[in-house]
CSV table of C-alpha atoms and ligand atoms in Angstrom, one decimal:
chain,number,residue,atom,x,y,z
L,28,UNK,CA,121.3,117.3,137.9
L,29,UNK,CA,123.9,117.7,135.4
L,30,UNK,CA,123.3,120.6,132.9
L,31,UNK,CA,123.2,119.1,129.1
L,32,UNK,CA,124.3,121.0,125.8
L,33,UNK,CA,120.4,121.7,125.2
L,34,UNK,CA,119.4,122.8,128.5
L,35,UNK,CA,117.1,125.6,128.8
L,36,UNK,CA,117.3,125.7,124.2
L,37,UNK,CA,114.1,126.0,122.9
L,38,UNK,CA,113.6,123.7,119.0
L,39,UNK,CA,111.1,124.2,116.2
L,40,UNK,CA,111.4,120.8,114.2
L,41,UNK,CA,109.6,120.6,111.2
L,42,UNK,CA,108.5,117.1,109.6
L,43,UNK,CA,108.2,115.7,113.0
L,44,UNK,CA,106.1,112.9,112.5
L,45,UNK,CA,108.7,110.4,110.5
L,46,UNK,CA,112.1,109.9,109.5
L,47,UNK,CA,115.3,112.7,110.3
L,48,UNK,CA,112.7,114.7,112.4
L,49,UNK,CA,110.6,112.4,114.8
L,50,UNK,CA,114.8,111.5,115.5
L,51,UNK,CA,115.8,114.7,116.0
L,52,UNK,CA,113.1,115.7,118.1
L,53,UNK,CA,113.6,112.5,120.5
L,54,UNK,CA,117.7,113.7,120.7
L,55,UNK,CA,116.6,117.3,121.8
L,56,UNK,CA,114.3,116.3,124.2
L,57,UNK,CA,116.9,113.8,125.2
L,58,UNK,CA,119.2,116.5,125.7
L,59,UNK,CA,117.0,118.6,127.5
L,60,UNK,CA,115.5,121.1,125.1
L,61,UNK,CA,112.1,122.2,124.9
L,62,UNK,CA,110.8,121.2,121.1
L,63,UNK,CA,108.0,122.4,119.5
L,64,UNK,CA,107.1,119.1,116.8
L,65,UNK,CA,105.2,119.6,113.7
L,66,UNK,CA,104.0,118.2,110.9
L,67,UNK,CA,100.5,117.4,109.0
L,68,UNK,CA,99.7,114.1,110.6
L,69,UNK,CA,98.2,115.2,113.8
L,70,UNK,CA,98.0,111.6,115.2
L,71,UNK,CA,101.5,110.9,114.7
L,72,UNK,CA,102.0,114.2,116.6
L,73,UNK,CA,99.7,113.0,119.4
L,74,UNK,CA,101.7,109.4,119.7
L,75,UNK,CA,105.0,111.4,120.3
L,76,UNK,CA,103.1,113.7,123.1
L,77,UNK,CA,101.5,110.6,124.7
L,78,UNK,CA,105.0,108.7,124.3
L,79,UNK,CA,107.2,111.1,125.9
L,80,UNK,CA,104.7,112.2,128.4
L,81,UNK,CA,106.9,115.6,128.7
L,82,UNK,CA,105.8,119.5,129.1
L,83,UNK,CA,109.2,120.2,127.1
L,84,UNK,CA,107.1,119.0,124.2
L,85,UNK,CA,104.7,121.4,123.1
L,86,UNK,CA,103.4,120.0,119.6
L,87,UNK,CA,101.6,121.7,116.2
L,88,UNK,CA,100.0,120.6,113.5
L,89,UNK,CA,101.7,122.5,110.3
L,90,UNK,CA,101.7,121.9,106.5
L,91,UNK,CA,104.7,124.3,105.6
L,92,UNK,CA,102.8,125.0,102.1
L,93,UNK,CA,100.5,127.1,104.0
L,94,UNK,CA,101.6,130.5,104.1
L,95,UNK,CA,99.4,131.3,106.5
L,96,UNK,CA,99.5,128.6,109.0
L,97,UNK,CA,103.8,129.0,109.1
L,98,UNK,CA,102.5,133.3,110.3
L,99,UNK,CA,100.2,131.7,112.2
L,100,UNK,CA,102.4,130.0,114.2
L,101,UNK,CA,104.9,131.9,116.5
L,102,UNK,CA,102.5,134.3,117.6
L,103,UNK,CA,100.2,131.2,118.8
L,104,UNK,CA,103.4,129.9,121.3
L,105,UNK,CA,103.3,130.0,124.7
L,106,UNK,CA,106.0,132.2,126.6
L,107,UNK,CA,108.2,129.3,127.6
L,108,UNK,CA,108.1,128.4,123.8
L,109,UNK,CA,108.8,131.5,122.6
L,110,UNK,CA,112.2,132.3,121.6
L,111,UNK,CA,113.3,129.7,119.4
L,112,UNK,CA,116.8,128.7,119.1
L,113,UNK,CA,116.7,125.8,116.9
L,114,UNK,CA,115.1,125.7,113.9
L,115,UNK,CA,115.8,122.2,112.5
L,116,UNK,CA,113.9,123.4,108.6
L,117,UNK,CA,113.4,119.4,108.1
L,118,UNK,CA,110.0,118.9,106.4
L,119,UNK,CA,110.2,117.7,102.6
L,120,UNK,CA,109.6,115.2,99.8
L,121,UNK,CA,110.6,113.7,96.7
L,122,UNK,CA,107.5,112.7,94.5
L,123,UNK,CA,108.4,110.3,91.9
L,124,UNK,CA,111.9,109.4,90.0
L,125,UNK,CA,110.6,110.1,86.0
L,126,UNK,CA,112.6,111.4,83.5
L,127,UNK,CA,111.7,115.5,83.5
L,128,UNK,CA,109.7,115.5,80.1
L,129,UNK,CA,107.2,112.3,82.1
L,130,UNK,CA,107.2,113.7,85.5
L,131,UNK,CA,104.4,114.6,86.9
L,132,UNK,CA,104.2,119.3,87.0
L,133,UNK,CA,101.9,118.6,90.2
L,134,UNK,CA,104.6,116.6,92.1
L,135,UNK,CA,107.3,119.2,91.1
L,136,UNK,CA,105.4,122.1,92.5
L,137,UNK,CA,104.7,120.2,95.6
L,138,UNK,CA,107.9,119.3,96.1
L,139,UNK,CA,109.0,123.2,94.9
L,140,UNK,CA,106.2,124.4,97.7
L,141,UNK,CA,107.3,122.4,100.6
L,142,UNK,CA,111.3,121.8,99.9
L,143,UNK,CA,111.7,125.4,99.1
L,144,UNK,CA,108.8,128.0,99.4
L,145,UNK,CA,107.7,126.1,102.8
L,146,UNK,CA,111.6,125.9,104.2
L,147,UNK,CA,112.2,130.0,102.8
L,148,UNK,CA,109.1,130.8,105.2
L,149,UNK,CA,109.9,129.0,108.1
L,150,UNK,CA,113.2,131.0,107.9
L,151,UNK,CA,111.8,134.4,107.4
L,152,UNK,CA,109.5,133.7,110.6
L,153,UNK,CA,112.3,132.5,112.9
L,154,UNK,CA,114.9,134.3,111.7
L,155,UNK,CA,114.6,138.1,113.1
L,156,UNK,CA,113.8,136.5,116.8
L,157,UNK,CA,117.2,134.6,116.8
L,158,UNK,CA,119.1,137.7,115.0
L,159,UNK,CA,117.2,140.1,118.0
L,160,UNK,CA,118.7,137.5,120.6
L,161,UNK,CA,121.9,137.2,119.1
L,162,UNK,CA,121.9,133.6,119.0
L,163,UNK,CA,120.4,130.4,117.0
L,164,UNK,CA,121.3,127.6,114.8
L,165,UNK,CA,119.5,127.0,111.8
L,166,UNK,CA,119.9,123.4,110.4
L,167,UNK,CA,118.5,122.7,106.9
L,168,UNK,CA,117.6,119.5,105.1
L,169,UNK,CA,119.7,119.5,101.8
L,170,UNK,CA,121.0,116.1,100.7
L,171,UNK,CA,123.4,114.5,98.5
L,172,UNK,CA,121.3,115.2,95.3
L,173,UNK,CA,122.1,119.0,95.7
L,174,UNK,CA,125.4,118.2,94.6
L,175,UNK,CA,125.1,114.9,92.4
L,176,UNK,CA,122.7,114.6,90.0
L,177,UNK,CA,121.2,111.6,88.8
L,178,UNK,CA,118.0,110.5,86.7
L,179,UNK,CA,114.7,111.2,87.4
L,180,UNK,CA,116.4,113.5,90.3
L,181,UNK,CA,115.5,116.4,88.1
L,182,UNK,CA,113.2,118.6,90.5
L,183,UNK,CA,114.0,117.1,93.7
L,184,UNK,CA,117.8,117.5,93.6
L,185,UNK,CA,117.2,121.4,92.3
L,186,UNK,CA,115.1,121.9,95.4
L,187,UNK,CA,118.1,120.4,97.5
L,188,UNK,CA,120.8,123.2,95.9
L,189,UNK,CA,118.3,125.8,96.1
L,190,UNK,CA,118.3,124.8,99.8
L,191,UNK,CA,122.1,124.4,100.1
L,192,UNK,CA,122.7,127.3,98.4
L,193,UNK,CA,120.0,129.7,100.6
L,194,UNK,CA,122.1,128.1,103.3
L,195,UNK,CA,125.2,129.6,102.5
L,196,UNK,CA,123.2,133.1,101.3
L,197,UNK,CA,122.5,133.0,105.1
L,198,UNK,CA,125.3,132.9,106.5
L,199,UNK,CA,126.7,135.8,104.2
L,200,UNK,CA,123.7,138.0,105.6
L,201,UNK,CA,124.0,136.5,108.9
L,202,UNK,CA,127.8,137.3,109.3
L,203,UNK,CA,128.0,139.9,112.8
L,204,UNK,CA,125.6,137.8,114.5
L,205,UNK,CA,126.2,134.5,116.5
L,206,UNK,CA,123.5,132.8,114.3
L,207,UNK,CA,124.7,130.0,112.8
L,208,UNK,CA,123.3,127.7,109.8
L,209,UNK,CA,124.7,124.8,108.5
L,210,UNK,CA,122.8,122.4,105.1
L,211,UNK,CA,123.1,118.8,106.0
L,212,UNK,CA,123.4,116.6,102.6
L,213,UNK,CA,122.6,113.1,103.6
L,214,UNK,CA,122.5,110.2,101.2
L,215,UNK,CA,120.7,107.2,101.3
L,216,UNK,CA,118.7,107.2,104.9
L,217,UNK,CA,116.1,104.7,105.7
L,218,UNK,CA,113.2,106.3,106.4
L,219,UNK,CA,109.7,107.1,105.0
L,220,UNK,CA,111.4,108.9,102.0
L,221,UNK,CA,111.2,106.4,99.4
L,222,UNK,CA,107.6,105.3,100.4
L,223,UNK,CA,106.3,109.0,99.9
L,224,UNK,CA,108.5,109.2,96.3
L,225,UNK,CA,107.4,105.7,95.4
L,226,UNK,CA,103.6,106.8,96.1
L,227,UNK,CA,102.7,104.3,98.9
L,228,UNK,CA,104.6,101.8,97.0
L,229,UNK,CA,106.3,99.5,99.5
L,230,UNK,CA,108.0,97.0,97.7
L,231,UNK,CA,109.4,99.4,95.2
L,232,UNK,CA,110.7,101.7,98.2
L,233,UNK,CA,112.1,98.8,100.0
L,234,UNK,CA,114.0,97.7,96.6
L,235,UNK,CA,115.6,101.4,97.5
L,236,UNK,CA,117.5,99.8,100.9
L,237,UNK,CA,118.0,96.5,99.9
L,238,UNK,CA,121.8,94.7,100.8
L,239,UNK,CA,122.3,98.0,102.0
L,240,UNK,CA,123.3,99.2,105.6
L,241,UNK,CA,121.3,102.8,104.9
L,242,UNK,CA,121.9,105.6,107.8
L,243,UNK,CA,118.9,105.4,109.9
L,244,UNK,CA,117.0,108.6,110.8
L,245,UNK,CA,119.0,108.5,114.4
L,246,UNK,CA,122.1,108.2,112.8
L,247,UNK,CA,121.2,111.7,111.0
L,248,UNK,CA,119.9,113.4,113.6
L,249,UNK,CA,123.5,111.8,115.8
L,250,UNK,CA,125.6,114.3,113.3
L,251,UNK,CA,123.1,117.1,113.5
L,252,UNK,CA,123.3,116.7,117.0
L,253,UNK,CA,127.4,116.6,116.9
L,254,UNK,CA,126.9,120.1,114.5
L,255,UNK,CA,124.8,121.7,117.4
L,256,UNK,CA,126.6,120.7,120.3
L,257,UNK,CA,130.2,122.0,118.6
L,258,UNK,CA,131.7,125.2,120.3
L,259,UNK,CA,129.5,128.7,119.7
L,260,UNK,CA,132.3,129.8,117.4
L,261,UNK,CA,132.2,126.8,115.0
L,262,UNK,CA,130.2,127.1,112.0
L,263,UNK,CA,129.9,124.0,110.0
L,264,UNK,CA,128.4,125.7,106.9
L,265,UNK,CA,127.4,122.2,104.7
L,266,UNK,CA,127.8,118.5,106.0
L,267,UNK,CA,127.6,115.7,103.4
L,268,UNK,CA,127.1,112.4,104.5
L,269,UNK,CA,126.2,108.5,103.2
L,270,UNK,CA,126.5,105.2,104.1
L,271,UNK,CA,129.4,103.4,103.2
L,272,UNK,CA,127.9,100.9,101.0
L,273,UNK,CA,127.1,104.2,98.5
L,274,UNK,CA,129.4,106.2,96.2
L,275,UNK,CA,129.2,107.8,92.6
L,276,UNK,CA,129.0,105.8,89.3
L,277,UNK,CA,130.7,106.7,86.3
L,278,UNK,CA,129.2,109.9,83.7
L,279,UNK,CA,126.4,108.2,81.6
L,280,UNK,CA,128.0,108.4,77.9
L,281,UNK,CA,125.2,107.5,75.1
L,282,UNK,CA,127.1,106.5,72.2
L,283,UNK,CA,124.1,105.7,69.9
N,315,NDP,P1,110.1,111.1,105.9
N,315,NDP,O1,109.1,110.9,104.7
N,315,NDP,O2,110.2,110.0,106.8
N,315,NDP,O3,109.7,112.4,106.7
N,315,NDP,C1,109.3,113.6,106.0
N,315,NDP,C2,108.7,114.5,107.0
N,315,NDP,O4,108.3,115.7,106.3
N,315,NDP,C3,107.4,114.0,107.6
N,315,NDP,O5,107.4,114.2,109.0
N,315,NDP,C4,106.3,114.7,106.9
N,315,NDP,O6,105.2,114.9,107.8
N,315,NDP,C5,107.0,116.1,106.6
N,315,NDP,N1,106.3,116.8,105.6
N,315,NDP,C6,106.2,116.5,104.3
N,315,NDP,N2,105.4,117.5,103.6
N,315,NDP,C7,105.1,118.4,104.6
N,315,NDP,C8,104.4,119.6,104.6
N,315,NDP,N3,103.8,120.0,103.5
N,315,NDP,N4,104.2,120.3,105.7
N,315,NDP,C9,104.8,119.8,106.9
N,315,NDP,N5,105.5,118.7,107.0
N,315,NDP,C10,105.7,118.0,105.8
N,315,NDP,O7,111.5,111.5,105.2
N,315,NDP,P2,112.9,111.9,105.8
N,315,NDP,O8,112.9,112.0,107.2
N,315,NDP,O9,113.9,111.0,105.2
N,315,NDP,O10,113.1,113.3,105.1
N,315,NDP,C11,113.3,114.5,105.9
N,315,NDP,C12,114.1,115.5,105.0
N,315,NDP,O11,115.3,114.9,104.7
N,315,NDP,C13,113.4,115.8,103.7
N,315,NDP,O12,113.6,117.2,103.4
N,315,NDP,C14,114.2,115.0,102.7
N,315,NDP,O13,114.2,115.5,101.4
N,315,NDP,C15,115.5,115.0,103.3
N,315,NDP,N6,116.5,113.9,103.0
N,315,NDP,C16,116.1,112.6,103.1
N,315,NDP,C17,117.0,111.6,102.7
N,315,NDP,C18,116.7,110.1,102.8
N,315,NDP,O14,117.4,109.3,102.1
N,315,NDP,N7,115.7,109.7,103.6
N,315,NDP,C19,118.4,111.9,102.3
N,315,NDP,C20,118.6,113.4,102.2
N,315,NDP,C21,117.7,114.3,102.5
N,315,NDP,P3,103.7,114.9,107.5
N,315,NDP,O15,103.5,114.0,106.3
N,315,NDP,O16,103.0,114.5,108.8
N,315,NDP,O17,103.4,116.4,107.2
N,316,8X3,C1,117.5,111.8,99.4
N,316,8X3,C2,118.7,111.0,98.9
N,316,8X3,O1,119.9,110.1,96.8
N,316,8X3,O2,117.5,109.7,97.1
N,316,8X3,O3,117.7,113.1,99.3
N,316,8X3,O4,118.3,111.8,96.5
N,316,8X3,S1,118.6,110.7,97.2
């Protein structure tokens, strides 16, 4: 059989159970990696395993808030799992789109505890086993509102540069090794993203994607997979991407 990019490359995808990650975790197995999946919803997990019908799938039920479940989790792999070279740091949220002085302090530190305390420890645990092997690729879930601000973006887009910018931090720290890390900044994707920010809301999420041609999760996880499959010595260090159909507005100017 033909060898692939991803043969023999073992993946820890986080947020496996919907959107950019369930894709990315059907394009590595595709490929020929071995993926570890995770996520909360344990059914969802279960689907995917009784899908794929693989032993390159080896899945985990994880809620990256859980300090002690993310410390939990390497030592509890099996050997062929082991030595991660992928860690695709996907799981996140935006909760709601209120202006900062009506949002909700709960839904800020949830999305503060999974976007960026949750990703910052699934780094530290993966980290020094790539860095030992000399070899790994570390693909964080930043997006557009890192770099753009907008309203009601308030929390959400500050988790997003915290995550863009940690990127970079990496690679400065990382420089010497063969590690790579690159924060992927995607714009409008349809996936379950606006459901969770809308609150189970439906019809208000799918307001989000309508007249639009949104990415898909596939077509994210298609550039991720172009990033991991470029030449050992290429480090894309941020990707920003959107559909066509979206671009920037003018400043807001209040001239009350
Ligand atoms: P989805 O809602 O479809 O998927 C989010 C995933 O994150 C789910 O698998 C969910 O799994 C997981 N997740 C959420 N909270 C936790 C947690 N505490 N522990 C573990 N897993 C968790 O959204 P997307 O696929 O669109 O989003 C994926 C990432 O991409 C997010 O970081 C998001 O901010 C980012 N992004 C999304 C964009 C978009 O327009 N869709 C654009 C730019 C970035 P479960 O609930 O089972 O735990
Ligand atoms: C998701 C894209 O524009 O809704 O990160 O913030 S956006």
């Amino acid at each position: 059989m033909t060898k692939t990019w991803a043969d023999g490359r073992i993946a820890l995808v986080t947020g496996a159970t919907s959107g950019f990650g369930e894709a990315m975790a059907r394009r590595l197995l595709a490929a020929g990696a071995r993926v570890i999946a995770t996520g909360r919803r344990a059914a969802r997990l279960d689907a995917l395993a009784a899908e794929l019908e693989t032993d390159r799938l080896l899945t985990r039920e994880l809620d990256v808030t859980g300090a002690a479940s993310i410390a939990a989790l390497l030592p509890s792999l099996p050997a062929d799992f082991e030595a991660i070279d992928i860690l695709y740091n996907n799981a996140g949220l935006a909760l709601g789109l209120n202006k900062a002085h009506e949002a909700s302090l709960d839904d800020w530190e949830t999305m503060i505890a999974t976007n960026v305390t949750g990703l910052v420890r699934m780094t530290r645990a993966v980290l020094p086993g790539m860095v030992a092997r000399n070899r790994g690729d570390v693909i964080n879930l930043s997006s557009v509102a890192a770099s753009y601000p907008y309203p009601g973006g308030n929390v959400y887009g500050a988790t997003k540069s915290f995550v863009r910018q940690f990127s970079l931090n990496l690679r400065a720290d990382l420089i010497g090794t063969r590690v790579r890390v690159t924060s992927i900044e995607p714009g409008m994707a349809d996936t379950e993203f606006s459901v969770v920010r809308f609150k189970g809301d439906q019809s208000a999420a799918d307001n989000v994607y309508k007249g639009v041609h949104a990415m898909s999760a596939d077509d994210v996880a298609l550039v991720c997979e172009g990033v991991l499959k470029l030449p050992a010595h290429i480090n894309v260090n941020t990707l920003e991407l959107m559909p066509v159909q979206q671009a920037w507005g003018p400043f807001a100017v209040d001239r009350g």
